[in-house]
PDB file of C-alpha atoms in Angstrom:
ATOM      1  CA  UNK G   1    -193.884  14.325 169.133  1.00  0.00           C
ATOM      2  CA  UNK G   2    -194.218  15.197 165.667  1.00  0.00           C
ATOM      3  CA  UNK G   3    -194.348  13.312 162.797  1.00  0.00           C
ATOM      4  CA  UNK G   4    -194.183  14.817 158.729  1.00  0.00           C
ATOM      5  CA  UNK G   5    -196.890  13.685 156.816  1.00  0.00           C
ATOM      6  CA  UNK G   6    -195.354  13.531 153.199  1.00  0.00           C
ATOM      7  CA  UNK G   7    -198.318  11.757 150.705  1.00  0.00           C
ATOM      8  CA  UNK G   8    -198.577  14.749 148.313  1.00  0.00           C
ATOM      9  CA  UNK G   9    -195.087  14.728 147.094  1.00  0.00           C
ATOM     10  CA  UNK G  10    -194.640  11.190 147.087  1.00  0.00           C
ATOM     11  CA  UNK G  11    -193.237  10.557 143.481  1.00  0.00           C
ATOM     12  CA  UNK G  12    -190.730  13.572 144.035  1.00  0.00           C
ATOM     13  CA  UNK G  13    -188.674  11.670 146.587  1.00  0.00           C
ATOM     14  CA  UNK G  14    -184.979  12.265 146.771  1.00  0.00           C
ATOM     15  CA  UNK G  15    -182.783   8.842 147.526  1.00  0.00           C
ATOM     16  CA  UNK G  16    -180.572   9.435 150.849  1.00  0.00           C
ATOM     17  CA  UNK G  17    -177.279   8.053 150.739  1.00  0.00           C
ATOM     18  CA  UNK G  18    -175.353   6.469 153.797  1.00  0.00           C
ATOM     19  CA  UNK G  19    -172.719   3.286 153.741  1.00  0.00           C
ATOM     20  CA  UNK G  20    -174.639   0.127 154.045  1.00  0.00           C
ATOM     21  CA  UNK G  21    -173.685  -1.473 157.672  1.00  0.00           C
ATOM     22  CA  UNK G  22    -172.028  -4.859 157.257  1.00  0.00           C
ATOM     23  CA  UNK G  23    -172.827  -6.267 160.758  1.00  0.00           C
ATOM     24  CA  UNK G  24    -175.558  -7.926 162.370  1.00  0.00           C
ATOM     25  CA  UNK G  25    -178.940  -7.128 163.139  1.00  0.00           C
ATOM     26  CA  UNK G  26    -178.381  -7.611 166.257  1.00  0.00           C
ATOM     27  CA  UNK G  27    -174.768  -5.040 166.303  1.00  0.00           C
ATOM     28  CA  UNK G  28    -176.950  -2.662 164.713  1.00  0.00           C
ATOM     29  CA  UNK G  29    -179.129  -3.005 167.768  1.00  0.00           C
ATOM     30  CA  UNK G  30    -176.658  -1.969 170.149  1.00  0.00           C
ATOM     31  CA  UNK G  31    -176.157   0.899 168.237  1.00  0.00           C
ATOM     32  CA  UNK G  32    -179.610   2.022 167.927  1.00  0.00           C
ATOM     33  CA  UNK G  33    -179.486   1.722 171.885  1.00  0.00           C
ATOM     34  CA  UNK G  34    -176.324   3.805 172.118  1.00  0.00           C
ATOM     35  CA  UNK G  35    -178.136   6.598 169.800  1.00  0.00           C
ATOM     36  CA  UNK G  36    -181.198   6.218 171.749  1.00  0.00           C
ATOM     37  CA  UNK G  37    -179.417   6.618 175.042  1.00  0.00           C
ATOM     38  CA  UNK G  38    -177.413   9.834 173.980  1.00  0.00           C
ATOM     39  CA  UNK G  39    -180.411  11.242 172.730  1.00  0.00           C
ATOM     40  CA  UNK G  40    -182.084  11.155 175.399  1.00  0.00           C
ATOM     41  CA  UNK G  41    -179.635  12.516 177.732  1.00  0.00           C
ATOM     42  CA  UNK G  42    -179.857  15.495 175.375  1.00  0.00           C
ATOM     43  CA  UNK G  43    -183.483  15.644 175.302  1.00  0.00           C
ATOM     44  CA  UNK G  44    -185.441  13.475 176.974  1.00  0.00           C
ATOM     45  CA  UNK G  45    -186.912   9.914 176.281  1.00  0.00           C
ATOM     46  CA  UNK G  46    -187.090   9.360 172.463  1.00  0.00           C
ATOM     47  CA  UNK G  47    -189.189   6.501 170.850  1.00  0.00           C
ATOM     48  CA  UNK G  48    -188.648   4.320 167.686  1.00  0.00           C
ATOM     49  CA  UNK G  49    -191.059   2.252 165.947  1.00  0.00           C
ATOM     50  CA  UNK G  50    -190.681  -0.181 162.937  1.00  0.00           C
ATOM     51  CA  UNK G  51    -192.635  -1.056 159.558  1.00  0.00           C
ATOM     52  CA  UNK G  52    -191.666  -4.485 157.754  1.00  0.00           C
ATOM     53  CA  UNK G  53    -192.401  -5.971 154.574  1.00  0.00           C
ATOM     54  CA  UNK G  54    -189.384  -8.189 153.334  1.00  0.00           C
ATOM     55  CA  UNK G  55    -188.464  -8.323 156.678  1.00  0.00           C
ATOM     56  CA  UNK G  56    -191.352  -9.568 158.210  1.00  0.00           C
ATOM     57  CA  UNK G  57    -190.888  -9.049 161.602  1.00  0.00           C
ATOM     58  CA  UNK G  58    -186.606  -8.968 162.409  1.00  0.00           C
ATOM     59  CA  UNK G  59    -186.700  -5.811 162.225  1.00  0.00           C
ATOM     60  CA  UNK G  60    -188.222  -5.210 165.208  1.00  0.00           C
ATOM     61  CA  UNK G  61    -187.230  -8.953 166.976  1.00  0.00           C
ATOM     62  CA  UNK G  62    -183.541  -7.656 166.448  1.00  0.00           C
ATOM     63  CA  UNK G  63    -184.516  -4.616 168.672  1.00  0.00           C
ATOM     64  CA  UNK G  64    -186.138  -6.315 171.109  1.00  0.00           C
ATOM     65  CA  UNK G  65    -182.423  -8.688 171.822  1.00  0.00           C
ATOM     66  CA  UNK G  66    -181.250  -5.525 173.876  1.00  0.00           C
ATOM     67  CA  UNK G  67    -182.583  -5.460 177.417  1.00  0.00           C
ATOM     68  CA  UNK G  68    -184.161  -2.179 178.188  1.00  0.00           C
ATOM     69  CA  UNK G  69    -185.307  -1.921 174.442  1.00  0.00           C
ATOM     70  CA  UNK G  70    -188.994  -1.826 175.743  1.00  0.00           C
ATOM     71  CA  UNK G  71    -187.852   1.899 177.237  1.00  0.00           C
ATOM     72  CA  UNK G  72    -187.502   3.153 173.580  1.00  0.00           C
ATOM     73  CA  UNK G  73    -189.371   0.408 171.423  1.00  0.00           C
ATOM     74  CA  UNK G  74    -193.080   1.261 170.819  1.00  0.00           C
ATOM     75  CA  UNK G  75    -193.552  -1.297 168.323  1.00  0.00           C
ATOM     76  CA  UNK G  76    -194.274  -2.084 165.144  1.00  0.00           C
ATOM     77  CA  UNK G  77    -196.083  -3.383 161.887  1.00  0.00           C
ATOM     78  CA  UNK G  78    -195.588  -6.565 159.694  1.00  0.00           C
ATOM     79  CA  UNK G  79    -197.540  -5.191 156.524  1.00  0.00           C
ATOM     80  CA  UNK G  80    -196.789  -8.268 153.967  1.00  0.00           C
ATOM     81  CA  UNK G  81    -200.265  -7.637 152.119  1.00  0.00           C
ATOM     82  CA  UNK G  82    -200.850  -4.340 150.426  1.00  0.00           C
ATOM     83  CA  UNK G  83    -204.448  -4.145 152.232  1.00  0.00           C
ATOM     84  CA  UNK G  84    -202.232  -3.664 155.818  1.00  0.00           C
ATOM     85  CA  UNK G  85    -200.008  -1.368 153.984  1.00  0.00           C
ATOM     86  CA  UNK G  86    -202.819   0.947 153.087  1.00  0.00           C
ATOM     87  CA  UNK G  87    -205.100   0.338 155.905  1.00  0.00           C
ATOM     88  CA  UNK G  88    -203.297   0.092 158.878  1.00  0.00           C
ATOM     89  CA  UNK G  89    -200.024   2.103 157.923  1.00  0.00           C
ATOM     90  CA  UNK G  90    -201.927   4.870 155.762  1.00  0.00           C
ATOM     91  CA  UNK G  91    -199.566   3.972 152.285  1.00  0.00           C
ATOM     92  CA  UNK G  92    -201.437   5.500 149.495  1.00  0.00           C
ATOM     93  CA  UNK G  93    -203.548   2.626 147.935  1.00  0.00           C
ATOM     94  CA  UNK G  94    -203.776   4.196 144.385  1.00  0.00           C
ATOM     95  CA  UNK G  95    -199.248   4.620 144.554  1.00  0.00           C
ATOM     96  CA  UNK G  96    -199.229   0.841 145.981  1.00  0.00           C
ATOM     97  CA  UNK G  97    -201.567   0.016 142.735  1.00  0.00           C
ATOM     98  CA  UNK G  98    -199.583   2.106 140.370  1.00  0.00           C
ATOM     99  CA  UNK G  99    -196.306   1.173 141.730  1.00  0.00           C
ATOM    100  CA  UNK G 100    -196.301  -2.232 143.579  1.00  0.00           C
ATOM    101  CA  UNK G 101    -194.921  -2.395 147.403  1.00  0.00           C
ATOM    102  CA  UNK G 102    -191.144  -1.860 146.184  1.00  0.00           C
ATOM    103  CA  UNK G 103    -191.238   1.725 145.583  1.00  0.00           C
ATOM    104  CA  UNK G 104    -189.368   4.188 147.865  1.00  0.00           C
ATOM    105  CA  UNK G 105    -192.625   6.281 148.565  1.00  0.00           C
ATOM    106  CA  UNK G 106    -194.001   3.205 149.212  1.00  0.00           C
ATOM    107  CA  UNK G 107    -191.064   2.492 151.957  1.00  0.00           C
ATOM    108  CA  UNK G 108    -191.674   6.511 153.333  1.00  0.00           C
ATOM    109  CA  UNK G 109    -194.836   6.277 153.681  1.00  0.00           C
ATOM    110  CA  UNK G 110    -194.521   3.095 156.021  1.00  0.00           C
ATOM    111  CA  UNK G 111    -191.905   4.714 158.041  1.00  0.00           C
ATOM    112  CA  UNK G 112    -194.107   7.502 159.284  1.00  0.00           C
ATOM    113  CA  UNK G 113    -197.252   5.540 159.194  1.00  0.00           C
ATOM    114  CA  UNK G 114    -195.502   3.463 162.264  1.00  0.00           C
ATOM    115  CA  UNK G 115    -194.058   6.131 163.684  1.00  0.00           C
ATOM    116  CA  UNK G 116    -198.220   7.965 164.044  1.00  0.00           C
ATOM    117  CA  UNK G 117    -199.445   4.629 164.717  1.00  0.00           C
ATOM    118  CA  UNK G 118    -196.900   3.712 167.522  1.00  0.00           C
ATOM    119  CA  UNK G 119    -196.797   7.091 168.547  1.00  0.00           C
ATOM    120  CA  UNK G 120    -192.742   7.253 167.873  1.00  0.00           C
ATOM    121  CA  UNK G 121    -190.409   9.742 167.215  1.00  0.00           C
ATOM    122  CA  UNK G 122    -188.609   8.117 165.228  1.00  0.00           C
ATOM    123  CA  UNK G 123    -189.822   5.040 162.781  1.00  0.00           C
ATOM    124  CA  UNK G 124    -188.120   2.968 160.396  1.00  0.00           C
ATOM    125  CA  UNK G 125    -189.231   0.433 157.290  1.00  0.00           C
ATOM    126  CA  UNK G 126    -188.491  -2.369 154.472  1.00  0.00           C
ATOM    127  CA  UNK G 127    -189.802  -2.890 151.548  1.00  0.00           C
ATOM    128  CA  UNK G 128    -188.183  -5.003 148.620  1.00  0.00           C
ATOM    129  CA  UNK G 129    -187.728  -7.958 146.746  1.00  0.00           C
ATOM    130  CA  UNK G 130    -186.213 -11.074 148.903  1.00  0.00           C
ATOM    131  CA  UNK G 131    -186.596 -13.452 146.014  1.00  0.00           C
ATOM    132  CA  UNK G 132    -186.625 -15.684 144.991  1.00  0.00           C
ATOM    133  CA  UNK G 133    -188.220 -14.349 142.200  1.00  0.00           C
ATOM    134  CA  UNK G 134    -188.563 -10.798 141.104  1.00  0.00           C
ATOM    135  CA  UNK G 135    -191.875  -8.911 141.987  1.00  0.00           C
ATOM    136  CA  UNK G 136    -192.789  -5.461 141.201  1.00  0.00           C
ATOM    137  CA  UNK G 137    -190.826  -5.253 137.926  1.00  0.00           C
ATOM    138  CA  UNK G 138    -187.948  -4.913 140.402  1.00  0.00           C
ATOM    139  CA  UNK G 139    -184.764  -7.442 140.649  1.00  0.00           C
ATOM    140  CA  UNK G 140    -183.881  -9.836 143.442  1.00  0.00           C
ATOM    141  CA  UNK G 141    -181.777  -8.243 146.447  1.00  0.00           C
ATOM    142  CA  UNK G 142    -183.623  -4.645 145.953  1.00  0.00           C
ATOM    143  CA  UNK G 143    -184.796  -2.822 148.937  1.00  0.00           C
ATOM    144  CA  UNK G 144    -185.792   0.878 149.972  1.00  0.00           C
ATOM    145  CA  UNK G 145    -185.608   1.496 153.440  1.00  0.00           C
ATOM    146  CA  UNK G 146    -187.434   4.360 154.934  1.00  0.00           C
ATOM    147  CA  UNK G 147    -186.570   6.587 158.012  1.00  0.00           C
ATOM    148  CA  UNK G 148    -188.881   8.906 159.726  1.00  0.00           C
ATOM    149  CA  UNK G 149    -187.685  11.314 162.169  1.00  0.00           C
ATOM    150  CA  UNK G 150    -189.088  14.503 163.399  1.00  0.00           C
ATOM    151  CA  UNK G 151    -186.803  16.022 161.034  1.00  0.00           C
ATOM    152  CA  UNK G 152    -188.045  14.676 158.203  1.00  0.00           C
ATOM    153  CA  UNK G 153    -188.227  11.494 156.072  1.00  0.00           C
ATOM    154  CA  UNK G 154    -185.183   9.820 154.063  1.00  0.00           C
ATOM    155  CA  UNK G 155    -185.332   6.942 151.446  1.00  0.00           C
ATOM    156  CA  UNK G 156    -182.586   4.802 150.626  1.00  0.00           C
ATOM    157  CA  UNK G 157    -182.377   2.092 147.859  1.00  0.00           C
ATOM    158  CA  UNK G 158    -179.933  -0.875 148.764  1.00  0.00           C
ATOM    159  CA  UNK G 159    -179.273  -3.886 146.299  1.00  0.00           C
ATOM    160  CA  UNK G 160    -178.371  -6.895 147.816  1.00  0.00           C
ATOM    161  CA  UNK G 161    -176.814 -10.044 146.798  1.00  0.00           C
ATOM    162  CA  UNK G 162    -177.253 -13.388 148.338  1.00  0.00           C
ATOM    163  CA  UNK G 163    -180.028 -15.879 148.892  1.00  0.00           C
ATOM    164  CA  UNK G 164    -183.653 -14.990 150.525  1.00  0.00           C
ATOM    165  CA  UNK G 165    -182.265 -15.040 154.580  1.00  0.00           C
ATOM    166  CA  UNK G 166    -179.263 -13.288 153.364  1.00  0.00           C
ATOM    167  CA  UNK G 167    -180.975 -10.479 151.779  1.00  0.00           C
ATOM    168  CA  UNK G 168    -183.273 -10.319 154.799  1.00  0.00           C
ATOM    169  CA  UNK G 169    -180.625 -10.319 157.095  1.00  0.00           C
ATOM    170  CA  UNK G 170    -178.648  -8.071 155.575  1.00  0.00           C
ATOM    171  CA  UNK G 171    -181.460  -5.689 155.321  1.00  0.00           C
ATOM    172  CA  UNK G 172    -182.458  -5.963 158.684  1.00  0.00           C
ATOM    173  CA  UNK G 173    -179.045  -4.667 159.926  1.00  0.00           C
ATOM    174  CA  UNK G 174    -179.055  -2.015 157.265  1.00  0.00           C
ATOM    175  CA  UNK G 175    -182.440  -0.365 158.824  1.00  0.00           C
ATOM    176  CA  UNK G 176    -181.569  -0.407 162.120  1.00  0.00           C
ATOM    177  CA  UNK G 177    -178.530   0.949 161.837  1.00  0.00           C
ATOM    178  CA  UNK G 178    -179.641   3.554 159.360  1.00  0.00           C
ATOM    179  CA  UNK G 179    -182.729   4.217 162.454  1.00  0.00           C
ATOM    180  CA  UNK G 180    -179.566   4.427 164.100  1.00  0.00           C
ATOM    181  CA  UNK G 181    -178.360   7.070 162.016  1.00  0.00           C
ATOM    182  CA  UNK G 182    -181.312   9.294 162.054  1.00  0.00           C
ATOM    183  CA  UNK G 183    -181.821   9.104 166.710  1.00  0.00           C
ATOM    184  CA  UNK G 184    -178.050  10.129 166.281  1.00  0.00           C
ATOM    185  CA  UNK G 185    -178.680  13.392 164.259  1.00  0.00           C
ATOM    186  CA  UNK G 186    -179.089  11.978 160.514  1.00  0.00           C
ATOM    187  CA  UNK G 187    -176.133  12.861 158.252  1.00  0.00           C
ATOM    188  CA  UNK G 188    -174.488  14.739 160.591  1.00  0.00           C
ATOM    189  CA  UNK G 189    -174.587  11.854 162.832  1.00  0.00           C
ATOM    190  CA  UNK G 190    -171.311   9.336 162.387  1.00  0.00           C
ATOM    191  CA  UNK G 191    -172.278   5.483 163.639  1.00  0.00           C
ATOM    192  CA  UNK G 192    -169.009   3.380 164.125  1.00  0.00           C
ATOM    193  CA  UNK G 193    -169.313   2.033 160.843  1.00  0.00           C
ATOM    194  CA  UNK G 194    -169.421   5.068 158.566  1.00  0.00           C
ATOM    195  CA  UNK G 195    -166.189   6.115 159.871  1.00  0.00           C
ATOM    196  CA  UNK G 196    -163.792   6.302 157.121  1.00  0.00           C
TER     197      UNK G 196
END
């Protein structure tokens, strides 16, 4: 297994871009099972691992609503408090100080922090503003979602609309199946829903 470690350059970050996925957490699910099966076929077992912040935990409870998921599913980290962020998942205290928790080096560094502490190839996170106030100097609805993969590490920035469970819901979904993404081959991977 190997994991990037990416702390130097972590103000340089490039967003990602991919479709947001407008189906359930637990859709998205199947399809991180799918990726995780044909993956392995190719090249042997592959295992995923979660981060949450705004998500606090569905992330990963979404996973775990596919039998078998405990064949791929290491586990993962609820990191609410900034202290958990920097001590257990390795986020660079003085960024999480500069820049709050809803920063998209912020939501990298989480990713592979769970992936080396869960000892995954793959590792995904959330990190963003449920509401319903703002936080961070950030709006309502915005999220970064970070994806680790041996590959590499992605960022995306989603804005979402809708109440606190909708935005967490809605975000949920949108990591998994962007996890998804990344066990399938990253851009060059198509899931179902990207299809034009």
């Amino acid at each position: 297994m190997m994991v990037p470690l990416v702390l130097e350059d972590a103000l340089a970050l490039e967003l990602s871009s991919a479709e947001v996925f407008s189906g359930t957490p637990e859709a998205a699910a199947l399809l991180l099972r799918d990726a995780v099966q044909l993956r392995a076929a190719q090249e042997g077992p592959v295992q995923v691992a979660t981060a949450e912040s705004l998500t606090g935990g569905d992330v990963g409870g979404a996973i775990c609503t596919v039998p078998g998921a405990s064949a791929y599913y290491r586990g993962g980290v609820i990191s609410y408090a900034y202290e958990v962020k920097a001590q257990v998942l390795g986020v660079d205290a003085q960024l999480l100080a500069r820049e709050g928790a809803v920063h998209p080096a912020v939501a990298v560094q989480m990713a592979v922090g769970a992936a080396r502490v869960c000892g995954a190839d793959y590792a995904v996170s959330t990190t963003g503003v449920a509401g319903p106030d703002s936080a961070d100097g950030q709006p309502v609805g915005t999220v970064y979602i970070g994806v680790c993969s041996p590959s590499g590490s992605e960022v995306f920035e989603r804005h979402y609309s809708g109440d606190r469970a909708q935005i967490r819901a809605a975000a949920s979904a949108d990591a998994i199946a962007l996890l998804a993404r990344a066990v399938r081959g990253g851009a060059g991977g198509v899931l179902e829903n990207e299809q034009a």
